[in-house]
mmCIF file with all atom_site columns, C-alpha atoms and ligand atoms in Angstrom:
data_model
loop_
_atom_site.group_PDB
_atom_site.id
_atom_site.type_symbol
_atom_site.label_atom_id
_atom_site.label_alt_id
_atom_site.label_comp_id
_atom_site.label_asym_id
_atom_site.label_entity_id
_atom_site.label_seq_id
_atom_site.pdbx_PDB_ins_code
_atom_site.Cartn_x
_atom_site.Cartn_y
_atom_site.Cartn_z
_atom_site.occupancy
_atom_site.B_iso_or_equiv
_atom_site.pdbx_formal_charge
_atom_site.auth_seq_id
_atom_site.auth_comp_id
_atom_site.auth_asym_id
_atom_site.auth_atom_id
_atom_site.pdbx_PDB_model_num
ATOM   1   C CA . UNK A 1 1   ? 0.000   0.000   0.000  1.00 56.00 ? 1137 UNK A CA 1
ATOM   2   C CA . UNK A 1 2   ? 1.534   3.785   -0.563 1.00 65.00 ? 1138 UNK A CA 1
ATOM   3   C CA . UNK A 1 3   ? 2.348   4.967   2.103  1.00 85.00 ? 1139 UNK A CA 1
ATOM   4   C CA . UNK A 1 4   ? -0.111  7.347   3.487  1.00 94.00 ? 1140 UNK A CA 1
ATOM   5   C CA . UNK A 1 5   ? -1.256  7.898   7.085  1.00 97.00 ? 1141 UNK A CA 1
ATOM   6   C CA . UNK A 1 6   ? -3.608  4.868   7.863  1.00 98.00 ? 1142 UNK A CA 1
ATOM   7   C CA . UNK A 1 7   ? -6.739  5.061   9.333  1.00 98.00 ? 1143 UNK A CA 1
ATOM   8   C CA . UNK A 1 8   ? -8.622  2.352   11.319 1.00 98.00 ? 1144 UNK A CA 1
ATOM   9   C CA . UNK A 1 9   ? -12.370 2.865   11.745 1.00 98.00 ? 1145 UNK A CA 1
ATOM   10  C CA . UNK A 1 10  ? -14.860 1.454   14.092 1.00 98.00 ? 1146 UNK A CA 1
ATOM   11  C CA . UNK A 1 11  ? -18.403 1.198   13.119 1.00 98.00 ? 1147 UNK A CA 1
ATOM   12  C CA . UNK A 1 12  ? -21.729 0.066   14.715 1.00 98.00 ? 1148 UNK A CA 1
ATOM   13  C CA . UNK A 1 13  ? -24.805 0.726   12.185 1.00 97.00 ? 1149 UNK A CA 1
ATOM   14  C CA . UNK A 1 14  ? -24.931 2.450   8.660  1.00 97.00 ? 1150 UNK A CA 1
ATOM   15  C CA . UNK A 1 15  ? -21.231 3.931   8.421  1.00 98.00 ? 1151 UNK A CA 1
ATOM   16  C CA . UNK A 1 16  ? -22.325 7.137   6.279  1.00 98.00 ? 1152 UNK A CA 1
ATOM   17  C CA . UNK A 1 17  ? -19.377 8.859   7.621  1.00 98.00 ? 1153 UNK A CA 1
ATOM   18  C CA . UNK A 1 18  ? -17.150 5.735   6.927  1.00 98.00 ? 1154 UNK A CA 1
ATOM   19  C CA . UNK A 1 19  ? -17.981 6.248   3.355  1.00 98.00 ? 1155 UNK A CA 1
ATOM   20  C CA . UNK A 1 20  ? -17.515 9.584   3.024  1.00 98.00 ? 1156 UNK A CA 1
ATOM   21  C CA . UNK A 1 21  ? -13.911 8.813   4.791  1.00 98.00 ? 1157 UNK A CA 1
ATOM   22  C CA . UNK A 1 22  ? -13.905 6.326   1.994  1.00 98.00 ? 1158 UNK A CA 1
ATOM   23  C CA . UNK A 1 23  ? -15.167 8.636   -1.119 1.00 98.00 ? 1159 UNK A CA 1
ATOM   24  C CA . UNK A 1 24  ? -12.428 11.333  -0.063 1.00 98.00 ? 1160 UNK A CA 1
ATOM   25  C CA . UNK A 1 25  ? -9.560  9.058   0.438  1.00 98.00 ? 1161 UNK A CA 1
ATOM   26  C CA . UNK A 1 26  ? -10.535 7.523   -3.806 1.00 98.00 ? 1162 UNK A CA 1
ATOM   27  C CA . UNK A 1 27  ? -11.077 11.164  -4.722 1.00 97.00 ? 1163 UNK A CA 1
ATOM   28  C CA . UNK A 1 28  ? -7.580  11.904  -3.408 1.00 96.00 ? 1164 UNK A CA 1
ATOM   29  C CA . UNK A 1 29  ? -8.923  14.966  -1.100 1.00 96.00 ? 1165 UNK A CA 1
ATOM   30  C CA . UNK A 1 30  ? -8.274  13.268  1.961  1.00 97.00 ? 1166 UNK A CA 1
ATOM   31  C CA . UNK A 1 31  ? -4.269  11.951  1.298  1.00 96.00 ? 1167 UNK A CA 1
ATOM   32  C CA . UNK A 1 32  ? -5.107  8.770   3.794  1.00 98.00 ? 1168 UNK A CA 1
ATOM   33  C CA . UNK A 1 33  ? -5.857  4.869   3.214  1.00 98.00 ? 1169 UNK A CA 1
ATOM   34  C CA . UNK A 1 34  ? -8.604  2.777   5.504  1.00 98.00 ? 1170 UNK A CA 1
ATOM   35  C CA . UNK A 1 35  ? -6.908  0.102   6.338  1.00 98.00 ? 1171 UNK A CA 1
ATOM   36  C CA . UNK A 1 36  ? -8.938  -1.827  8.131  1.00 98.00 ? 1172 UNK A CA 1
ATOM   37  C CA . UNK A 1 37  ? -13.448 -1.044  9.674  1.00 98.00 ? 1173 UNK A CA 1
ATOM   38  C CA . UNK A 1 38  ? -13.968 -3.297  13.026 1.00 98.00 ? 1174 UNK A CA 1
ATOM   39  C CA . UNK A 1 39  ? -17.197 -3.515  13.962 1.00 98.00 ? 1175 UNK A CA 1
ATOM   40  C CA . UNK A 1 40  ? -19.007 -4.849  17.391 1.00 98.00 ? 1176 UNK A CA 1
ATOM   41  C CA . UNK A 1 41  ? -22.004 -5.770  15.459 1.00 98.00 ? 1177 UNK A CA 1
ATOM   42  C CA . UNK A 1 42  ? -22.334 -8.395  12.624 1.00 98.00 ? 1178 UNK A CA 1
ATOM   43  C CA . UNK A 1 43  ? -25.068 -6.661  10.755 1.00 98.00 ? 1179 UNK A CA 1
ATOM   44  C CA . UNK A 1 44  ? -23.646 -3.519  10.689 1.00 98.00 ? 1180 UNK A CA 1
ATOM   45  C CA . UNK A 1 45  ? -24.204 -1.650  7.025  1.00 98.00 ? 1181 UNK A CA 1
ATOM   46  C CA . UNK A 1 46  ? -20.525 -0.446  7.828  1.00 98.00 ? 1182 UNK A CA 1
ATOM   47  C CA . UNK A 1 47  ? -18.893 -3.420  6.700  1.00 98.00 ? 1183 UNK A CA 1
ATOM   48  C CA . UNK A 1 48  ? -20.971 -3.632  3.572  1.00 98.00 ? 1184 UNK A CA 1
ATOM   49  C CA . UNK A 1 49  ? -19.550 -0.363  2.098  1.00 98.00 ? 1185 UNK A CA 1
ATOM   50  C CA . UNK A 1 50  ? -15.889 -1.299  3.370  1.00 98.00 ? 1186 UNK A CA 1
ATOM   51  C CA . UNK A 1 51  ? -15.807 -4.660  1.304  1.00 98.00 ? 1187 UNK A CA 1
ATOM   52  C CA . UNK A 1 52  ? -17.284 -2.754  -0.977 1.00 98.00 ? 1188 UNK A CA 1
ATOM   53  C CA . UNK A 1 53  ? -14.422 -0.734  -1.046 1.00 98.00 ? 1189 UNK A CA 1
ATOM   54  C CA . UNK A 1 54  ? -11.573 -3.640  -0.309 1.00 98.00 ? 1190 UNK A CA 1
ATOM   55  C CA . UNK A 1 55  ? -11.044 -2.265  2.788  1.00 98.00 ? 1191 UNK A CA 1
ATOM   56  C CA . UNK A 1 56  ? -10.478 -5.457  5.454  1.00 98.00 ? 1192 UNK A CA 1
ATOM   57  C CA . UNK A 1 57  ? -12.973 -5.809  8.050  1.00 98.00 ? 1193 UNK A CA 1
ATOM   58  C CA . UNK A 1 58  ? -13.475 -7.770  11.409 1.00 98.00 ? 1194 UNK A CA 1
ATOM   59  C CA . UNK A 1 59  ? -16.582 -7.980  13.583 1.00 98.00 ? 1195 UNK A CA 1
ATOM   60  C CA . UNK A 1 60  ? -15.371 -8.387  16.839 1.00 98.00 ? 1196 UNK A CA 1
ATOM   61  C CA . UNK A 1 61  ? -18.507 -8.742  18.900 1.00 97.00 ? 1197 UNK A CA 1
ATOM   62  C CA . UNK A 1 62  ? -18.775 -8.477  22.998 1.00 96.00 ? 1198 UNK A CA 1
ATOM   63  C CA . UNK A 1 63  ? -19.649 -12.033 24.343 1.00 96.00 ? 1199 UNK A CA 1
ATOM   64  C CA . UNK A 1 64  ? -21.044 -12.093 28.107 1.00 95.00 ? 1200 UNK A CA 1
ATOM   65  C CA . UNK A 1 65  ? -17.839 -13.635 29.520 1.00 96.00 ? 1201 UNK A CA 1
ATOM   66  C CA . UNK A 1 66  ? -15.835 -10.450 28.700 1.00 96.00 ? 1202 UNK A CA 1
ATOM   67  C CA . UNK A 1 67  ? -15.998 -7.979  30.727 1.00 97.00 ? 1203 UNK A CA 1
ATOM   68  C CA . UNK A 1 68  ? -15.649 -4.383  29.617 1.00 96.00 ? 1204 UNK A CA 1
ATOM   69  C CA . UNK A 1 69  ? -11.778 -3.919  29.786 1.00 97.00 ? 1205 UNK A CA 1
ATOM   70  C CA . UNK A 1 70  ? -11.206 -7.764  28.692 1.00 98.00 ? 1206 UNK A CA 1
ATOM   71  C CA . UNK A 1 71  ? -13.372 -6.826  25.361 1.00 98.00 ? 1207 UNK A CA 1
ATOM   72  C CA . UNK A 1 72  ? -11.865 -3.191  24.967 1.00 98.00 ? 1208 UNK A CA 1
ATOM   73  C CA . UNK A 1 73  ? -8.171  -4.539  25.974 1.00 98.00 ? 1209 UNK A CA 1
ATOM   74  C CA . UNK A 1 74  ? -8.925  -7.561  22.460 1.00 98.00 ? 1210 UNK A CA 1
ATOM   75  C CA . UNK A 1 75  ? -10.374 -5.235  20.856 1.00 98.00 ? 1211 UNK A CA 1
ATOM   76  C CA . UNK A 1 76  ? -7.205  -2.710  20.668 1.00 98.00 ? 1212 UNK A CA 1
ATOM   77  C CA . UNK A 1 77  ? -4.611  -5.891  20.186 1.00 98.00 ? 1213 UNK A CA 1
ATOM   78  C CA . UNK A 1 78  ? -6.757  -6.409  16.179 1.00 98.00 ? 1214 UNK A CA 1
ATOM   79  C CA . UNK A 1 79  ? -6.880  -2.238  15.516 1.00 98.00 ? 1215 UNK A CA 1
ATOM   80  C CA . UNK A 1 80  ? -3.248  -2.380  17.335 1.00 98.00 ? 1216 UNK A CA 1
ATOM   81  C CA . UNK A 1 81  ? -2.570  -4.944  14.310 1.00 98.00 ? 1217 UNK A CA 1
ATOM   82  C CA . UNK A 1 82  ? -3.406  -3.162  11.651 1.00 98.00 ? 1218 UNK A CA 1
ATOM   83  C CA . UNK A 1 83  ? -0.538  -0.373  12.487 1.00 98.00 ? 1219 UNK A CA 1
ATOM   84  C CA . UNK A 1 84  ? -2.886  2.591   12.769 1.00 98.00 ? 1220 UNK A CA 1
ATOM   85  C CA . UNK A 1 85  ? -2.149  6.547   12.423 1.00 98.00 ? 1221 UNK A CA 1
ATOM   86  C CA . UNK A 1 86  ? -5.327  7.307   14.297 1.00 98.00 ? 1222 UNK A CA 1
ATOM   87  C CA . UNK A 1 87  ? -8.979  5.504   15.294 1.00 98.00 ? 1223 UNK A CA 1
ATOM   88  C CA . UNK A 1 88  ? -11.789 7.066   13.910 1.00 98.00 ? 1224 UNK A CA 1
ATOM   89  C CA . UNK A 1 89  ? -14.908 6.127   15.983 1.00 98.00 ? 1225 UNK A CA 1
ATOM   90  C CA . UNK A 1 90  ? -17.850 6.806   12.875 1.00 98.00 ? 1226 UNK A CA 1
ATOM   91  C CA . UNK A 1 91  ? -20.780 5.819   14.758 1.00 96.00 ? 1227 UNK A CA 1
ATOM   92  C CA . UNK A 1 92  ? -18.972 3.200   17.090 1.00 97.00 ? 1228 UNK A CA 1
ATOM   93  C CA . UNK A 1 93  ? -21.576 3.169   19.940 1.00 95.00 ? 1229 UNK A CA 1
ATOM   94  C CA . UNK A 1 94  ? -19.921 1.443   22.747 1.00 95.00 ? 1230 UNK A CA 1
ATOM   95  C CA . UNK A 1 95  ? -17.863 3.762   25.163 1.00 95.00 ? 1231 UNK A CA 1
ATOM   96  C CA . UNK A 1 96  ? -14.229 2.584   25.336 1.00 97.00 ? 1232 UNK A CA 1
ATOM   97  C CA . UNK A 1 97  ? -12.480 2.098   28.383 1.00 97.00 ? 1233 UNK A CA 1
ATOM   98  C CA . UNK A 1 98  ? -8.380  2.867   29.464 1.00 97.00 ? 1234 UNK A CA 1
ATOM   99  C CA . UNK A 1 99  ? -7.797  -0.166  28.324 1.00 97.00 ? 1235 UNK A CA 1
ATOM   100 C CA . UNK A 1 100 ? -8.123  0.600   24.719 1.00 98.00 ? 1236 UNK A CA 1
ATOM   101 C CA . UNK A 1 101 ? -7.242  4.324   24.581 1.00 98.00 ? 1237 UNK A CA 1
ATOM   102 C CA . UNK A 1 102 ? -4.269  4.245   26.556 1.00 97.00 ? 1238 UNK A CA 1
ATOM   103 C CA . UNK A 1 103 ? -2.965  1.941   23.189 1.00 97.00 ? 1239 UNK A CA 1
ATOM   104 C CA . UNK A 1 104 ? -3.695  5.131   21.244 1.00 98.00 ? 1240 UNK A CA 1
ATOM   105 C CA . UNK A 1 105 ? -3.022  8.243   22.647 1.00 96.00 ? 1241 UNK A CA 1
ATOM   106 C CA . UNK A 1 106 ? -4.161  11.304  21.179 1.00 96.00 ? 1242 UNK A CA 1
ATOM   107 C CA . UNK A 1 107 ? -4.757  9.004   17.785 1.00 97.00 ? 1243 UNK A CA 1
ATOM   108 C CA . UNK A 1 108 ? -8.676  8.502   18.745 1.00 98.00 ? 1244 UNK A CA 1
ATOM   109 C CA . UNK A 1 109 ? -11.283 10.823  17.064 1.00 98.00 ? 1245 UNK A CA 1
ATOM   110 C CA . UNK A 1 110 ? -14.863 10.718  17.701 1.00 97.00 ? 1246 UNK A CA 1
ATOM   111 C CA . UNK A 1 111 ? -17.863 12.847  15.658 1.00 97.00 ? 1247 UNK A CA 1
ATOM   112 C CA . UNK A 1 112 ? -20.787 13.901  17.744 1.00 97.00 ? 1248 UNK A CA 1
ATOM   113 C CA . UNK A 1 113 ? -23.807 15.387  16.747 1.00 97.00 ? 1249 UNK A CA 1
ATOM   114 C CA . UNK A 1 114 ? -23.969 18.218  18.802 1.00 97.00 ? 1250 UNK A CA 1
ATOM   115 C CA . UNK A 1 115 ? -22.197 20.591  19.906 1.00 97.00 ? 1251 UNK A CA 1
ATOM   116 C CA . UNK A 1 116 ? -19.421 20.143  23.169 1.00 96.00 ? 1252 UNK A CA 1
ATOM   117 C CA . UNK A 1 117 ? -21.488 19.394  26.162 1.00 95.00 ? 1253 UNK A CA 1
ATOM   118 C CA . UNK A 1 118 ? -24.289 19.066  24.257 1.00 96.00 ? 1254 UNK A CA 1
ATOM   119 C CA . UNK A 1 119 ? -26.696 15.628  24.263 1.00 96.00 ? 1255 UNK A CA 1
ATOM   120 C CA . UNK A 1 120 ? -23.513 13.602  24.958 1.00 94.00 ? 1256 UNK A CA 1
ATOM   121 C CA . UNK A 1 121 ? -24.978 9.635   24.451 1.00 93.00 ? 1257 UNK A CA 1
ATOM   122 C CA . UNK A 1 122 ? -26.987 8.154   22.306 1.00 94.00 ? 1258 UNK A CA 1
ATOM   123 C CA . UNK A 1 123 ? -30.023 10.345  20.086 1.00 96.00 ? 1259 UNK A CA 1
ATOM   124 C CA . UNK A 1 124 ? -28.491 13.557  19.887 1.00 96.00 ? 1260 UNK A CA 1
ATOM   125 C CA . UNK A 1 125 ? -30.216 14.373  17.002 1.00 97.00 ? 1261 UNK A CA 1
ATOM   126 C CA . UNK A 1 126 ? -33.374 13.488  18.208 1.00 97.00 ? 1262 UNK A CA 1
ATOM   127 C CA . UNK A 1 127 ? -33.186 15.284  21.340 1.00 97.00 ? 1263 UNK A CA 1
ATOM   128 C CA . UNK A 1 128 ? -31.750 18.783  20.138 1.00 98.00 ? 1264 UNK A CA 1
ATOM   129 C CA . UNK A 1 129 ? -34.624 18.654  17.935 1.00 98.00 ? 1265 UNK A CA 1
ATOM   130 C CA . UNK A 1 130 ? -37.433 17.981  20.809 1.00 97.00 ? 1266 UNK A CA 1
ATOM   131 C CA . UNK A 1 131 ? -35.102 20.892  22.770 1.00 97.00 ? 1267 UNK A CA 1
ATOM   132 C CA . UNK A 1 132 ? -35.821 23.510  20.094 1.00 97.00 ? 1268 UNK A CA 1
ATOM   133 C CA . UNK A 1 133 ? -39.003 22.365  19.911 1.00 95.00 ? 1269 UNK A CA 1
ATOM   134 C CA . UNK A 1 134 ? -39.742 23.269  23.263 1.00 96.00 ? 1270 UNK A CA 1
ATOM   135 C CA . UNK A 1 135 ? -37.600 26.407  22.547 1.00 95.00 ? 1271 UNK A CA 1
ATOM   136 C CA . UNK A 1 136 ? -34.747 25.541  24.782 1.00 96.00 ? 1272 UNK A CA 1
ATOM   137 C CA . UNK A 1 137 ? -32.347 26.072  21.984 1.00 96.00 ? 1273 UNK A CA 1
ATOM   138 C CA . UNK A 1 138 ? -32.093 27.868  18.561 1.00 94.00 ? 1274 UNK A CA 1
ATOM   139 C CA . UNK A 1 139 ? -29.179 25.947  17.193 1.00 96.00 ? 1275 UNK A CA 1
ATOM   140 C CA . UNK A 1 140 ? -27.183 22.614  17.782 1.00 98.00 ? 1276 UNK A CA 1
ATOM   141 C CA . UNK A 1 141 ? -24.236 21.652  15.926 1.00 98.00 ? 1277 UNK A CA 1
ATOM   142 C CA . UNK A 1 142 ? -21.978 18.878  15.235 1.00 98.00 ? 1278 UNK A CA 1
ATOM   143 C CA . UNK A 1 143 ? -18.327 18.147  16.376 1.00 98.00 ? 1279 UNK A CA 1
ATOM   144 C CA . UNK A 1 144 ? -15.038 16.378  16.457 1.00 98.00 ? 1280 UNK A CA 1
ATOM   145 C CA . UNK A 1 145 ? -12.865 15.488  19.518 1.00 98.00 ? 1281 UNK A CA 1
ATOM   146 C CA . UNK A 1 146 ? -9.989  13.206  20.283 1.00 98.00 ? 1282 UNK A CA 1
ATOM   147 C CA . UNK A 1 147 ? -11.356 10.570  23.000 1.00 97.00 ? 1283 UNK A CA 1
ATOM   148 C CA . UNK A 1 148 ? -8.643  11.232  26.210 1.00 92.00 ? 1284 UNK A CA 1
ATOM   149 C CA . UNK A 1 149 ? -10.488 8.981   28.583 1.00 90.00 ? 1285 UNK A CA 1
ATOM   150 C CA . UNK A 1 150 ? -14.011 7.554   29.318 1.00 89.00 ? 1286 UNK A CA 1
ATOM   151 C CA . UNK A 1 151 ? -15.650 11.087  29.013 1.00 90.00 ? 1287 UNK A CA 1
ATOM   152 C CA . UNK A 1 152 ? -18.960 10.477  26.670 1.00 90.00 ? 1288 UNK A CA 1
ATOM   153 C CA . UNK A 1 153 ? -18.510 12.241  23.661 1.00 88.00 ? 1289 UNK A CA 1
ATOM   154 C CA . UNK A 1 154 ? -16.058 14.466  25.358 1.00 91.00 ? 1290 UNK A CA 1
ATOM   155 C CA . UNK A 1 155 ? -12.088 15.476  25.260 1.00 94.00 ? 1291 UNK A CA 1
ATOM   156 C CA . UNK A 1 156 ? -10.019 17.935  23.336 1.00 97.00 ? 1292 UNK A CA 1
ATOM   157 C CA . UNK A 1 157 ? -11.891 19.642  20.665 1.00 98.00 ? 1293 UNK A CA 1
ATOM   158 C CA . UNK A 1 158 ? -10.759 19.675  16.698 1.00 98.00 ? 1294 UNK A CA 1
ATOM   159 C CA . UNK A 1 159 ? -13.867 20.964  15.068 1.00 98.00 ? 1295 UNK A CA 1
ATOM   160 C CA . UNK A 1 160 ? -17.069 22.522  15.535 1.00 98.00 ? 1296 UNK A CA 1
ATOM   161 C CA . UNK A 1 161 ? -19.797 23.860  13.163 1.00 98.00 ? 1297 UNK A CA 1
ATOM   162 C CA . UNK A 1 162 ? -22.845 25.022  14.146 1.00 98.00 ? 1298 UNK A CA 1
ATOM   163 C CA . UNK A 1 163 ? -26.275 24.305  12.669 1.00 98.00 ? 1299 UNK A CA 1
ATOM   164 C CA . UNK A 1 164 ? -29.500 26.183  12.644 1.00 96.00 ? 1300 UNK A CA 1
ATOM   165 C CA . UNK A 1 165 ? -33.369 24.997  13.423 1.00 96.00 ? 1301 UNK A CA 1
ATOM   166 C CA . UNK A 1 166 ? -35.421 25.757  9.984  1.00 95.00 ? 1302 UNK A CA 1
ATOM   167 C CA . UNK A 1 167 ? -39.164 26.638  10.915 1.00 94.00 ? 1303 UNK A CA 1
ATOM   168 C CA . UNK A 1 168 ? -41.223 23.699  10.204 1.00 94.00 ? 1304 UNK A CA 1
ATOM   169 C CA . UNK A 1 169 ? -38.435 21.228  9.238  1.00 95.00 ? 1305 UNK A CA 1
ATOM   170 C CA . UNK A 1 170 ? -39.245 17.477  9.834  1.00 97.00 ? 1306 UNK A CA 1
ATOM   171 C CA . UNK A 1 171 ? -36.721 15.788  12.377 1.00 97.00 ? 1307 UNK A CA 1
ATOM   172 C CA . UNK A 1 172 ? -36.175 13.654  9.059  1.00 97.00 ? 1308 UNK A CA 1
ATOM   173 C CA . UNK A 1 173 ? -34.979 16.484  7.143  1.00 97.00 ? 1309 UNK A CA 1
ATOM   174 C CA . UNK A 1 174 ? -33.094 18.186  10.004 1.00 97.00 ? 1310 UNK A CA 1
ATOM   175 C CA . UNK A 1 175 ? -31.350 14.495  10.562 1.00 97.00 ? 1311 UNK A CA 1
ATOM   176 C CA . UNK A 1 176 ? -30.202 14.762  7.020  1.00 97.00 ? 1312 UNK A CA 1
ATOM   177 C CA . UNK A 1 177 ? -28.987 18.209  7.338  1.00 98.00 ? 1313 UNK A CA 1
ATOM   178 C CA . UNK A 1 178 ? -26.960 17.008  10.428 1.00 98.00 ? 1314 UNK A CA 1
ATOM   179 C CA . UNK A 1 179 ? -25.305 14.289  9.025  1.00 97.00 ? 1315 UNK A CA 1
ATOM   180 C CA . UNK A 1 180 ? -24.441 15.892  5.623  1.00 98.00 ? 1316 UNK A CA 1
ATOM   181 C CA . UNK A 1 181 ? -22.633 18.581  8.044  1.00 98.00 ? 1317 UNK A CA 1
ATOM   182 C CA . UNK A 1 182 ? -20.343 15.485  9.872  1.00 98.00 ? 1318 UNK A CA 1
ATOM   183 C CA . UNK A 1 183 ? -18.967 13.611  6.835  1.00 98.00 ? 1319 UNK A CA 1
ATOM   184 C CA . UNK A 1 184 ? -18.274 17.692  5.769  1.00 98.00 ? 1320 UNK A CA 1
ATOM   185 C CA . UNK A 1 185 ? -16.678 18.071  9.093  1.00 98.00 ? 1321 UNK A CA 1
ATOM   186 C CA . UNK A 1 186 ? -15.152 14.902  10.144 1.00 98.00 ? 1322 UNK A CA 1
ATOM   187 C CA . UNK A 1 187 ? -13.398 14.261  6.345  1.00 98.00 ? 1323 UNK A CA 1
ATOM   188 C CA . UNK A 1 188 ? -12.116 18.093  6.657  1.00 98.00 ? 1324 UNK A CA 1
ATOM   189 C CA . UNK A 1 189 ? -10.852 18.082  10.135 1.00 98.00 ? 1325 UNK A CA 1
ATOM   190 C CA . UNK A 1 190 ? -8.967  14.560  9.378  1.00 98.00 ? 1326 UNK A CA 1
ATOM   191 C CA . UNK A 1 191 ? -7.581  16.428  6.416  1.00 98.00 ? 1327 UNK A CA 1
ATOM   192 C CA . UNK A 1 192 ? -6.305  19.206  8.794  1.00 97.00 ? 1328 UNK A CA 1
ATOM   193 C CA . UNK A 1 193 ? -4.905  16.907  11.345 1.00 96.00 ? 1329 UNK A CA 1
ATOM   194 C CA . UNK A 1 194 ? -3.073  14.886  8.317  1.00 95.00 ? 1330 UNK A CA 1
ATOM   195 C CA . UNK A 1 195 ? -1.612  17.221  6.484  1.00 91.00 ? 1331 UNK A CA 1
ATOM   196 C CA . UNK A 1 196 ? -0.410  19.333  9.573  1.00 87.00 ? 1332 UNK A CA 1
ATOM   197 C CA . UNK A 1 197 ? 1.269   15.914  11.106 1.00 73.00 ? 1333 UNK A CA 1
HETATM 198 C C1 . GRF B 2 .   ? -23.533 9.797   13.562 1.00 97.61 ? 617  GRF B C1 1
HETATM 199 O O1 . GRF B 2 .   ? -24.580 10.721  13.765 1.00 97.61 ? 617  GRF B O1 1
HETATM 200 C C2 . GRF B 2 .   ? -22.474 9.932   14.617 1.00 97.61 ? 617  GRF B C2 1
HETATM 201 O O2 . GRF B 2 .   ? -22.239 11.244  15.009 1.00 97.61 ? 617  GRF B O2 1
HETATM 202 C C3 . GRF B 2 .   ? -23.095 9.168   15.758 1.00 97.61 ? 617  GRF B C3 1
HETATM 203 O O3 . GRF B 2 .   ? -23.681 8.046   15.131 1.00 97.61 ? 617  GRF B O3 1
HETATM 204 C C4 . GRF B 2 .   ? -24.048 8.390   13.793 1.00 97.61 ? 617  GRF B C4 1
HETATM 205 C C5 . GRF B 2 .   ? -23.413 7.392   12.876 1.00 97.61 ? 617  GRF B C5 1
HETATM 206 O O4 . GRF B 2 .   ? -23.854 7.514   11.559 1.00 97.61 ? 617  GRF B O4 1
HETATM 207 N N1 . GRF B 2 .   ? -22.143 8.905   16.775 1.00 97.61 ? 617  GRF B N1 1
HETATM 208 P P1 . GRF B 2 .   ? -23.194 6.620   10.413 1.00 97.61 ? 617  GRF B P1 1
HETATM 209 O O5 . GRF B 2 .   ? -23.147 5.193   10.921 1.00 97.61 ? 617  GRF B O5 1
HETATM 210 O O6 . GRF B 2 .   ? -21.820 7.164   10.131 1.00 97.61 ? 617  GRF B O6 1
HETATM 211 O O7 . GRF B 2 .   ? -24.103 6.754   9.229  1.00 97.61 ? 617  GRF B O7 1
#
C-alpha cells in the first residue's frame, strides 16, 4: 500500500461517515488509506460499504464472559494490528475504556452530533430537535474530539460547526442536514490533522 497515514475505523450501524472517509480518500482529497473497519455488530451496514471498497474488516462482537476492559483490551490488540495513524470512531456506539485508549493516545477521534457538552450519548439528534421544539435552543451543531479517557462524547476539541433549526423542518430532514454537516466536518478536520502531522 503507498504509504499514506492509515486510518482504522470502528463502526456500529450504517457507516455514512465511513464512506464519506472512503469517497475522499478515492477522490484523493483526503491523502489517507482505511486500512482496516472493526465492527461490534455483525449486521452492521458499515462493513458492507468497506468490502465494498476492499477495505479489510473484522466484527469483533462483545460475548457475556468479557468484561468491559477484557473486550476493549482484544479489541485494541486487532486495531493495534493493523498499524494505525489514528482511530476514527464513525458511529462506534460502545464507550471505550483505558484499556483501549491508553494503546492510542491522542490518535482517537470521535464525531458527535452536537455541539461540546451538548446531548452527549446516544439520540443527539433526536433530542436537540425535541429541545428547540420546546424552545430551549435555537441551534445545535456537530463536532469532532480526540477521546482522552471515558468522558462520553467528550475530550479535546478539533472541530465545531454550528447548525441552525429551519421553521417547520421534519426531524427527518433536520437528521439529514446534520449528518451531511459530519462527513463535511469529520473528512475536513482529518484532512487538517493529516496534512499538519
Ligand atoms: C452519527 O450521527 C455519529 O455522530 C453518531 O452516530 C451516527 C453514525 O452515523 N455517533 P453513520 O453510521 O456514520 O451513518
Amino acid at each position: 500500500m503507498e504509504n499514506v497515514p492509515r486510518l482504522v475505523v470502528l463502526v456500529s450501524g450504517s457507516g455514512s461517515n465511513l464512506q464519506a472517509i472512503l469517497d475522499a480518500c478515492a477522490e484523493k482529497t483526503l491523502p489517507a488509506a482505511v486500512v482496516a473497519v472493526l465492527s461490534n455488530k455483525s449486521d452492521a451496514y458499515g462493513l458492507v460499504r468497506a468490502s465494498r471498497a476492499n477495505v479489510p474488516t473484522m466484527v469483533i462482537a462483545k460475548t457475556p464472559d468479557l468484561d468491559r476492559r477484557a473486550y476493549d483490551a482484544i479489541l485494541a490488540g486487532y486495531v493495534a494490528s493493523f498499524r494505525p495513524d489514528y482511530v476514527v470512531l464513525a458511529g462506534w456506539m460502545r464507550i471505550l475504556t483505558s484499556d483501549f485508549l491508553n494503546r492510542f493516545p491522542n490518535r482517537v477521534i470521535n464525531l458527535h452530533p452536537a455541539l461540546p457538552g451538548a446531548f452527549p450519548g446516544t439520540h443527539a439528534i433526536e433530542r436537540a430537535y425535541e429541545a428547540w421544539q420546546k424552545g430551549e435552543i435555537n441551534h445545535t451543531g456537530v463536532m469532532v474530539h480526540l477521546v482522552p479517557d471515558e468522558g462520553v462524547d467528550d475530550g479535546p476539541v478539533l472541530a465545531t460547526q454550528e447548525i441552525s433549526f429551519e421553521a417547520g423542518e421534519s426531524l427527518e430532514a433536520f437528521e439529514q442536514r446534520v449528518h451531511d454537516a459530519e462527513h463535511v466536518v469529520l473528512v475536513g478536520t482529518l484532512k487538517k490533522i493529516l496534512e499538519t502531522k
